Amino acid sequence: MLPVQKIAALGALIGLFLAGAVAAADSPPPPDMAVKNEAAQKALAKDAVCTTCHNESWRVPVLSIYQTRHGNRADPKAPNCQSCHGDSAGHQKDPAGVHPDVVFAVNSKNISSPDDRNGACLGCHKTGLRMHWAGSEHQSRDVSCSNCHTVHIPNDPVLAKATQPEVCYACHKTQRAQTHRISTHPILAGKMACSDCHNPHGSTGPKLLVKNSVNETCYTCHAEKRGPFLWEHGPVVDDCSNCHTPHGSTNAPLLKARVPWLCQECHSGDHGAAINSGANLPNGNVTTINGTQPLANQSPRTQMNARACLNCHVLVHGSNHPAGAKFQR
Amino acid sequence: MKTKNGSFAVRASVVAVQSALVALAAMSPAQAAEGDDAARRLTQPTNVIEVGAGYVSDDSAKFGEYNGLSNKGIYGIFNFDIRGGGDYGSGDATRWRATGTDLGLETRDIHLEYGQQGKFRIDVNYDELRRERSDTFQTPYLGAGSNLLTLPSNWLKPFVPQVSGSAINFRSLSPTTGLAPSNVGGVVTPPTPAQQATVNNIIATDVPAFQNVDLSTKRKALDAGISYNIGPRWEFKASAKHEKKDGLKPMGAVTSQVSEYATIMPDLIDQTHDQYNASLTYTGESSFFQVAYYGSVFHNDVSSMTWQDVNDPTKTATLSSAPSNSFHQILLTGGYNFSPTTKLVLNGSYGRNTQDDQFVTAGQNAQFPLGLPVSSLDGKVVTTAFSAKLTAKPVKDLNVAAAYKYDNRDNQTPVNTYFFQDANEARAAAASPFNAALGLPANTLGSNINIYANRPYSKKINQFNADADYAVAKGQRIQGGYEYQEIERKCDGSWINCADAPKTRENTLRAEWRANVVENLSGRLAYAYSERRVNYDENAFLALVPMANVVPAGGATVSAYQYLQQTGLTGFGPVAGFPSAPLTGNAAIFSPNNNILPQALYGSRNNINEEVGMRRFNMADRNRNKVRGSVNWDASDRLSLQGGLDYNKDDYDNSVYGLKNAETWALNLEGTYVINADFTAQAFYTYEDIQSQSAGISYAANSNTAFVGQAGNTIVSGGCFATVLAKNSNAKIDPCSNWSTDMRDKVDTFGAGFKYRNLMGGRLEIAGDLVYTHARTDIGVAGGSYANNPFALAAPAPALAPGVPAVIFIPAANTPTATTKTIELRLGGQYAIDKASALRVLYWYQHLKSNDYVYDGMQFGTLTNIIPTNEQPFNYNVHVVGVTYIYSWR
């Protein structure tokens, strides 16, 4: 299907979607809706304890929360203001003098402890992605839910691929610089976010990875490397990060070191033993014998230039060919 | 993450490049109008449609690597974000949303969701990603886009007749190297007219055959999911994702092992990957439980790649593409709160990964003289994992945690022995010493047969962690931790241990201090020390060659393995020079002239032993030091500064060869300045320094050859020995054959950005972002190697004049620095025409200049044995401008 046709098809689907929604809005409410409406109004009335003062004129636009799931008053599980900020009886009596029970604002002198702030969220959000929160790297370093999540605005930046990395870069600045290198994952283009590989809320894997191990995480996009292969390459099945560095590298493709020297960190047999020198590379140092370039190990070695070892040993992640033990088939 | 000064700072580049809905998320509302209108603006979702066009100034695959903007010209911009459902205060919990991003590009994304909040939600997502790989790749092969690559019917084998009349030589494709003089019998001789005509004919016929093939791959994924609440405590979720990836990637492959020449070709990619998730979760007051399933089915529609031999197009070679495979996993997780502060979380999983594609057997030159033991692998890996974590607060201000983790990758793939010749290599005339032992007629197998058994690697991890965190004073916490990790590696079914380190043990101690001592100053300092110790087995390579356990014919009384055990040697043999007296018996057979174990005596075409003292770094003794420090300082209400330093050092002190040490450090500085409520600016700088050092020895075989070419050519210039005889006699232990490398990446990254809103009476907002990166890669190489004087030839060539060296030691040279500089500038502005409409303008400039020697070997006339592809290092200057109209409503 041509792209234009695809867009047209999707447009039609969206059109049907919208038509359905409009039709639903126009039809008269069913009898039990009156009951639900009343329940929603009751929930709103509870909010009014706070929104009487913290209204549309408040210096911080807190009412935007009604655009989000937290503000959906038809959902009996959705919180009201006091579910997260506490009953705050003292603040109600003396708004200027006493702060609410739970204060989330990072620039407030009265900001609550991480445990108190987290308790407000974990009361509802204790499972799902947060099953392994207790004792996790972020929790044990007092990173709190509200350090990364913003609930009072229509769209929480950390929940969208395009804007999530900036939230993480507030602390993980080295990774920000790495995403600008010549070999990277599509993070800058907004097609991949940190949460595609990491679960910042805690996980069973190393480095807060989404799966039990580095390899299992990588295989969610790179399943062609999973095998098992007839001829396995030891460091590959051991840990992808033996050779690769996923956030960005100067050595394509996302390698920690350049080939062939990367391979020579483990291989010293056969022609893996030979020295790989930069002699006689164009723009490099020139070594000759009597003016003739020696066609020996240093002029330059075939195994050092272009794709180096990978010119021949291409199936370096493993081969399933019966004659592929040397990763050439 | 939010900083203390003002609201969340969204990077301007995102505002500029991505859709307006992101900009709206970050913008604070314009000056509040009174009453209901303002309340409505805050509480009602905004629907946005953005339509416009952009223009890209230049073609560049690297610029458009992931963003869909690789082609010069105009592109459509179409984004939308539309929401609906019940009003927030009504009893209607229905909510739906449709978003579309970059619909005019091949990086488009569409997301639809519909649900009754609290009851169910359905999500559907369609996503595309085109990855551009190269727009300068050239190949003479026809059939790119299929798995059979053919050469043009008039293809001539490239060779340089004045160098060799038969050996393939790609230097003939360039007149500079193809028509260069050569060394004929010790005399530099220009090519004869006939030889020149041959080369010119090759150039005229073959070079025009090289055509550009754009290499790129595209992923298209469709994802659908449902979540359903069954009562207040149960939630069921299920999702399925189908992704198709197709396109072309560059791939090298050796066509012939004999003459070791490689072809770089466009590898066909045509794969699908289906992933399934399902889970049922129970959330109680003080407990939770989840049972989940994950399934991943990968299917490769390409089973093999076949290409014609550039040396002889009547022949083809075939390699196997990645096999289809699947992985299914069940996970159980449960948690229980013994008290509000004491929690236990347990997790267990069981997964099966299988692969059973039929083996690709198309080969060259009677590659499998005995056929195959099985027709497919029947590969199976079972992964079981278990983890338990207990966290508690035994006394005030003290948090403790203890955790145990078990992860077992149990590779249950059957082990079989495969008999194969190397690519395009005929069997050697000499017979294999194992014909009789294998019950075969004498001379069935040649001495260059590979008799290899597969090694299904298994890995088991046991890990224990204990951590404690204590508030020593107000605003100050110290944390200490200990980790013990034990890894066992093996191959079930192998005749001998296959793991270089069957067991590794690592102890780690951690300490950290975090402080917020003064209100506007906080800092953190952490240190960790790890010590890993292993029992290394330098003969683990023998697991690949079961014939090492069989006595070979030809006079030996023991097998290769028995010989190594009796002598305490490794496959490298004695660390010694040419023996002063002739060796006898098994020593003469298994380490002739004190050299390495001859490969035919364990059934291998190549030497697969490592040097004595080589350690594979992932299984080597290691000491690791890690330091992390950071400081956050709110210098004033307007200015906040952050600094951080990360340092890692790995030492492999017990590795004589291989990776010796790796050291990285990174410095991060950042500042945010709030000029006023509408104007913020920020800048950052990161320096990263990544260094690693490794060592090796380019040993040769001991011999007692005293000259090169003819007697009299005996002088060695440089190196560690003065004569050819001395050098050859000590070839295995020549100190001058030791080499080392010092690899260093240094990268500076500098960024600055600003956002200025409420200009022109609150209608205009502008933002800008600039990032500059400068990366340098240097490989320092110390050592050298010997090269024969090309004029030291056998008679009738003249002998070298007295005093002229026959062998010259060439000191190693560092590689030229590989550099990359990038500039990324993004500017954007949004002007509100009225309450419903806005105009957005974006400008994006990106520059990349790189200079990398690896591309030198891809040019015509550089390498003898690798076909050129003419790929160029990435360099571009691209401007992008865009104008869009944004319509929004509630």
Short mmCIF file of C-alpha atoms in Angstrom, two decimals, chain A:
data_model
loop_
_atom_site.label_atom_id
_atom_site.label_comp_id
_atom_site.label_asym_id
_atom_site.label_seq_id
_atom_site.Cartn_x
_atom_site.Cartn_y
_atom_site.Cartn_z
CA MET A 1 0.00 0.00 0.00
CA LEU A 2 1.33 3.43 -0.83
CA PRO A 3 1.95 5.77 2.08
CA VAL A 4 -0.86 8.00 0.84
CA GLN A 5 -3.25 5.09 0.86
CA LYS A 6 -2.10 4.08 4.32
CA ILE A 7 -2.70 7.56 5.65
CA ALA A 8 -6.09 7.59 4.01
CA ALA A 9 -6.99 4.26 5.61
CA LEU A 10 -5.85 5.43 8.99
CA GLY A 11 -7.70 8.69 8.47
CA ALA A 12 -10.86 6.72 7.80
CA LEU A 13 -10.34 4.71 10.97
CA ILE A 14 -9.86 7.89 12.97
CA GLY A 15 -12.93 9.38 11.33
CA LEU A 16 -15.04 6.40 12.40
CA PHE A 17 -13.59 6.73 15.89
CA LEU A 18 -14.55 10.41 16.06
CA ALA A 19 -17.98 9.78 14.58
CA GLY A 20 -18.63 7.19 17.25
CA ALA A 21 -17.55 9.55 19.96
CA VAL A 22 -19.73 12.35 18.65
CA ALA A 23 -22.70 10.01 18.33
CA ALA A 24 -22.19 8.87 21.88
CA ALA A 25 -22.08 12.45 23.07
CA ASP A 26 -25.29 13.35 21.30
CA SER A 27 -27.49 10.50 22.52
CA PRO A 28 -29.47 11.01 25.74
CA PRO A 29 -27.78 9.74 28.95
CA PRO A 30 -28.90 6.28 30.14
CA PRO A 31 -30.84 6.11 33.43
CA ASP A 32 -27.86 5.04 35.60
CA MET A 33 -25.87 7.97 34.28
CA ALA A 34 -27.82 10.23 36.56
CA VAL A 35 -26.51 8.21 39.50
CA LYS A 36 -22.97 8.39 38.16
CA ASN A 37 -23.27 12.11 37.56
CA GLU A 38 -24.30 12.60 41.16
CA ALA A 39 -21.33 10.56 42.37
CA ALA A 40 -18.99 12.63 40.22
CA GLN A 41 -20.41 15.88 41.54
CA LYS A 42 -19.89 14.63 45.08
CA ALA A 43 -16.27 13.90 44.28
CA LEU A 44 -15.90 17.38 42.81
CA ALA A 45 -17.39 18.89 45.90
CA LYS A 46 -14.61 17.29 47.92
CA ASP A 47 -12.11 18.98 45.63
CA ALA A 48 -13.82 22.29 46.28
CA VAL A 49 -12.25 22.29 49.76
CA CYS A 50 -9.06 23.16 47.92
CA THR A 51 -10.16 24.56 44.58
CA THR A 52 -12.10 27.38 46.22
CA CYS A 53 -8.71 29.04 46.72
CA HIS A 54 -6.56 27.10 44.28
CA ASN A 55 -8.78 28.03 41.38
CA GLU A 56 -8.23 29.23 37.82
CA SER A 57 -6.60 32.41 39.11
CA TRP A 58 -4.04 30.58 41.24
CA ARG A 59 -0.45 31.33 40.26
CA VAL A 60 0.12 27.65 39.42
CA PRO A 61 -2.46 26.19 36.98
CA VAL A 62 -3.39 23.23 39.16
CA LEU A 63 -6.85 22.80 37.60
CA SER A 64 -5.21 21.26 34.53
CA ILE A 65 -5.22 18.02 36.44
CA TYR A 66 -8.84 17.65 35.35
CA GLN A 67 -7.61 16.99 31.84
CA THR A 68 -5.71 13.94 33.06
CA ARG A 69 -6.69 10.54 34.43
CA HIS A 70 -6.20 11.79 37.97
CA GLY A 71 -8.95 14.33 37.36
CA ASN A 72 -11.56 11.97 35.94
CA ARG A 73 -14.27 12.26 38.58
CA ALA A 74 -16.34 9.47 37.03
CA ASP A 75 -13.70 6.98 38.12
CA PRO A 76 -14.29 6.15 41.78
CA LYS A 77 -10.60 5.17 42.12
CA ALA A 78 -9.34 8.54 40.93
CA PRO A 79 -7.93 10.65 43.76
CA ASN A 80 -9.16 14.02 44.93
CA CYS A 81 -6.83 16.75 46.14
CA GLN A 82 -6.66 15.46 49.69
CA SER A 83 -5.95 11.88 48.61
CA CYS A 84 -2.44 13.00 47.68
CA HIS A 85 -1.91 16.21 49.62
CA GLY A 86 -3.39 14.90 52.85
CA ASP A 87 -6.41 16.12 54.83
CA SER A 88 -4.41 19.26 55.68
CA ALA A 89 -6.78 20.44 58.42
CA GLY A 90 -4.17 22.89 59.64
CA HIS A 91 -3.72 24.39 56.19
CA GLN A 92 -7.47 24.76 55.79
CA LYS A 93 -7.66 26.78 59.01
CA ASP A 94 -4.57 28.85 58.34
CA PRO A 95 -3.65 28.69 54.67
CA ALA A 96 -0.88 31.25 54.84
CA GLY A 97 0.71 29.95 58.01
CA VAL A 98 0.43 26.16 57.76
CA HIS A 99 1.43 24.16 54.71
CA PRO A 100 -0.53 21.14 53.43
CA ASP A 101 0.26 17.74 54.92
CA VAL A 102 2.13 16.62 51.81
CA VAL A 103 4.01 19.20 49.77
CA PHE A 104 5.42 18.13 46.41
CA ALA A 105 6.77 21.40 44.98
CA VAL A 106 10.56 21.13 44.57
CA ASN A 107 11.08 24.83 45.26
CA SER A 108 9.08 24.84 48.45
CA LYS A 109 10.79 25.24 51.80
CA ASN A 110 8.25 22.82 53.21
CA ILE A 111 8.74 20.02 50.72
CA SER A 112 7.79 16.72 52.30
CA SER A 113 10.18 13.83 52.73
CA PRO A 114 10.58 11.45 49.80
CA ASP A 115 8.80 8.74 51.77
CA ASP A 116 5.79 10.97 52.41
CA ARG A 117 5.61 12.13 48.80
CA ASN A 118 5.99 8.60 47.51
CA GLY A 119 3.44 7.26 49.95
CA ALA A 120 0.83 9.53 48.35
CA CYS A 121 1.40 7.90 44.95
CA LEU A 122 2.14 4.36 45.99
CA GLY A 123 -1.12 4.15 47.87
CA CYS A 124 -2.72 3.53 44.46
CA HIS A 125 0.24 2.85 42.18
CA LYS A 126 1.92 0.03 44.09
CA THR A 127 1.89 -2.66 41.42
CA GLY A 128 2.40 -2.69 37.67
CA LEU A 129 5.75 -1.16 36.83
CA ARG A 130 6.36 -0.34 40.50
CA MET A 131 6.39 -3.88 41.90
CA HIS A 132 10.13 -3.68 42.57
CA TRP A 133 10.26 -0.07 43.80
CA ALA A 134 11.21 -0.81 47.39
CA GLY A 135 15.01 -0.98 47.69
CA SER A 136 15.53 -0.03 44.04
CA GLU A 137 18.34 2.28 42.92
CA HIS A 138 16.17 5.40 42.65
CA GLN A 139 14.15 4.73 45.81
CA SER A 140 17.23 4.13 47.91
CA ARG A 141 18.70 7.43 46.71
CA ASP A 142 15.62 9.44 47.68
CA VAL A 143 14.45 10.07 44.11
CA SER A 144 10.74 10.54 44.52
CA CYS A 145 7.82 10.14 42.10
CA SER A 146 7.39 13.90 41.87
CA ASN A 147 11.02 14.40 40.88
CA CYS A 148 10.17 12.91 37.48
CA HIS A 149 6.38 13.05 37.18
CA THR A 150 4.27 16.19 36.84
CA VAL A 151 0.59 15.48 37.44
CA HIS A 152 -1.00 18.92 37.39
CA ILE A 153 -0.36 19.59 33.69
CA PRO A 154 -2.27 18.15 30.73
CA ASN A 155 0.64 16.03 29.43
CA ASP A 156 3.32 14.66 31.74
CA PRO A 157 6.56 15.00 29.70
CA VAL A 158 8.03 11.82 31.13
CA LEU A 159 5.21 9.80 29.59
CA ALA A 160 5.96 10.74 25.97
CA LYS A 161 8.91 9.32 24.00
CA ALA A 162 9.91 12.69 22.55
CA THR A 163 10.16 14.47 25.91
CA GLN A 164 11.06 11.70 28.35
CA PRO A 165 14.86 11.69 27.89
CA GLU A 166 15.16 15.31 29.03
CA VAL A 167 13.64 14.32 32.36
CA CYS A 168 16.27 11.61 32.83
CA TYR A 169 19.12 13.89 31.67
CA ALA A 170 18.58 16.11 34.69
CA CYS A 171 20.71 13.54 36.55
CA HIS A 172 22.09 11.29 33.83
CA LYS A 173 24.04 13.93 31.96
CA THR A 174 26.73 11.65 30.56
CA GLN A 175 24.08 9.67 28.68
CA ARG A 176 22.74 12.94 27.20
CA ALA A 177 26.15 13.68 25.69
CA GLN A 178 26.42 10.10 24.42
CA THR A 179 23.17 10.38 22.45
CA HIS A 180 24.85 13.05 20.29
CA ARG A 181 27.62 10.74 19.12
CA ILE A 182 27.98 9.39 15.62
CA SER A 183 26.63 5.94 16.48
CA THR A 184 23.46 5.94 18.56
CA HIS A 185 20.00 4.55 19.10
CA PRO A 186 17.17 6.77 17.76
CA ILE A 187 16.72 8.69 21.01
CA LEU A 188 17.34 12.20 19.63
CA ALA A 189 14.82 11.53 16.87
CA GLY A 190 12.18 10.82 19.50
CA LYS A 191 11.64 7.23 18.35
CA MET A 192 13.12 5.61 21.43
CA ALA A 193 13.00 6.67 25.02
CA CYS A 194 14.89 5.61 28.12
CA SER A 195 11.89 3.53 29.26
CA ASP A 196 12.15 1.29 26.21
CA CYS A 197 15.07 -0.40 27.96
CA HIS A 198 14.91 0.79 31.56
CA ASN A 199 12.24 0.69 34.23
CA PRO A 200 13.15 3.56 36.56
CA HIS A 201 10.66 2.29 39.15
CA GLY A 202 12.71 -0.81 39.90
CA SER A 203 13.29 -4.10 38.17
CA THR A 204 14.79 -7.57 38.54
CA GLY A 205 17.43 -6.87 35.90
CA PRO A 206 20.78 -5.13 36.24
CA LYS A 207 20.92 -1.32 35.75
CA LEU A 208 17.12 -1.11 36.10
CA LEU A 209 16.61 -2.88 32.78
CA VAL A 210 13.09 -3.95 31.86
CA LYS A 211 13.99 -7.63 31.58
CA ASN A 212 15.94 -10.04 33.79
CA SER A 213 19.20 -9.51 31.93
CA VAL A 214 20.94 -7.21 29.46
CA ASN A 215 20.52 -9.70 26.62
CA GLU A 216 16.83 -10.32 27.18
CA THR A 217 16.28 -6.55 27.06
CA CYS A 218 18.20 -6.13 23.80
CA TYR A 219 16.36 -9.07 22.19
CA THR A 220 13.03 -7.21 22.48
CA CYS A 221 14.17 -5.24 19.40
CA HIS A 222 17.09 -7.34 18.17
CA ALA A 223 15.56 -10.83 18.28
CA GLU A 224 17.64 -11.96 15.31
CA LYS A 225 20.61 -12.12 17.72
CA ARG A 226 18.88 -14.44 20.20
CA GLY A 227 19.42 -17.79 18.52
CA PRO A 228 20.33 -20.16 19.97
CA PHE A 229 22.82 -20.61 17.19
CA LEU A 230 24.71 -23.72 16.21
CA TRP A 231 27.99 -21.86 16.68
CA GLU A 232 27.66 -19.38 19.51
CA HIS A 233 30.07 -16.55 20.19
CA GLY A 234 30.85 -16.64 23.91
CA PRO A 235 30.82 -12.91 24.78
CA VAL A 236 27.56 -12.43 22.84
CA VAL A 237 25.49 -14.91 24.80
CA ASP A 238 27.23 -13.79 27.99
CA ASP A 239 26.33 -10.10 27.81
CA CYS A 240 25.78 -7.73 24.86
CA SER A 241 27.52 -4.98 26.86
CA ASN A 242 30.81 -6.88 26.71
CA CYS A 243 31.30 -5.22 23.31
CA HIS A 244 28.50 -2.66 22.97
CA THR A 245 27.68 0.56 24.77
CA PRO A 246 24.02 1.33 24.10
CA HIS A 247 23.71 5.09 24.74
CA GLY A 248 26.13 6.26 22.07
CA SER A 249 29.63 5.69 20.81
CA THR A 250 32.27 7.08 18.47
CA ASN A 251 32.86 3.53 17.19
CA ALA A 252 30.07 2.23 14.99
CA PRO A 253 28.05 0.13 15.62
CA LEU A 254 27.79 1.22 19.27
CA LEU A 255 31.06 -0.51 20.14
CA LYS A 256 33.14 0.13 23.24
CA ALA A 257 36.35 -0.07 21.25
CA ARG A 258 37.29 -0.28 17.60
CA VAL A 259 37.74 -3.41 15.60
CA PRO A 260 40.19 -5.19 15.22
CA TRP A 261 41.59 -4.26 18.63
CA LEU A 262 38.26 -5.01 20.29
CA CYS A 263 38.47 -8.57 18.99
CA GLN A 264 42.13 -8.81 20.01
CA GLU A 265 41.12 -8.19 23.61
CA CYS A 266 40.11 -11.87 23.56
CA HIS A 267 41.61 -13.42 20.45
CA SER A 268 45.32 -14.13 20.00
CA GLY A 269 45.20 -17.27 17.86
CA ASP A 270 46.10 -17.55 14.19
CA HIS A 271 46.03 -14.14 12.49
CA GLY A 272 44.41 -12.69 15.58
CA ALA A 273 47.87 -12.52 17.11
CA ALA A 274 49.30 -10.09 14.57
CA ILE A 275 49.97 -6.50 15.37
CA ASN A 276 47.57 -4.01 13.79
CA SER A 277 49.50 -0.85 13.19
CA GLY A 278 48.46 2.39 11.61
CA ALA A 279 51.49 2.48 9.34
CA ASN A 280 50.85 3.42 5.72
CA LEU A 281 47.23 4.38 6.14
CA PRO A 282 46.45 7.35 3.91
CA ASN A 283 46.78 10.48 6.07
CA GLY A 284 48.79 8.44 8.53
CA ASN A 285 52.44 7.63 9.07
CA VAL A 286 54.23 6.13 6.09
CA THR A 287 56.70 3.28 6.35
CA THR A 288 58.55 1.97 3.37
CA ILE A 289 61.45 -0.24 2.56
CA ASN A 290 63.68 1.50 0.09
CA GLY A 291 60.70 3.50 -1.11
CA THR A 292 58.58 0.44 -1.77
CA GLN A 293 55.60 -0.12 0.44
CA PRO A 294 56.09 -3.54 1.97
CA LEU A 295 53.14 -5.81 1.32
CA ALA A 296 53.44 -7.21 4.81
CA ASN A 297 51.72 -6.71 8.11
CA GLN A 298 51.89 -2.97 8.16
CA SER A 299 50.91 -1.60 4.80
CA PRO A 300 48.08 -1.61 6.02
CA ARG A 301 46.87 -5.03 7.05
CA THR A 302 43.70 -6.13 5.35
CA GLN A 303 42.40 -7.28 8.69
CA MET A 304 42.80 -3.79 10.11
CA ASN A 305 41.21 -1.58 7.53
CA ALA A 306 37.65 -1.04 6.29
CA ARG A 307 35.51 -3.35 8.42
CA ALA A 308 38.56 -5.13 9.84
CA CYS A 309 37.76 -8.60 11.21
CA LEU A 310 34.16 -8.10 10.14
CA ASN A 311 35.15 -8.01 6.47
CA CYS A 312 35.19 -11.82 6.72
CA HIS A 313 33.95 -12.86 10.15
CA VAL A 314 30.64 -11.16 9.64
CA LEU A 315 28.26 -13.38 11.64
CA VAL A 316 29.89 -12.34 14.87
CA HIS A 317 26.69 -12.77 16.92
CA GLY A 318 26.55 -16.44 16.01
CA SER A 319 26.11 -18.65 12.99
CA ASN A 320 23.60 -21.41 12.26
CA HIS A 321 25.46 -22.73 9.20
CA PRO A 322 27.02 -26.18 9.70
CA ALA A 323 30.32 -24.80 8.36
CA GLY A 324 29.95 -21.49 10.18
CA ALA A 325 32.16 -22.15 13.21
CA LYS A 326 34.43 -19.26 12.21
CA PHE A 327 31.42 -16.93 11.75
CA GLN A 328 32.04 -16.64 8.02
CA ARG A 329 29.02 -18.68 6.95
#
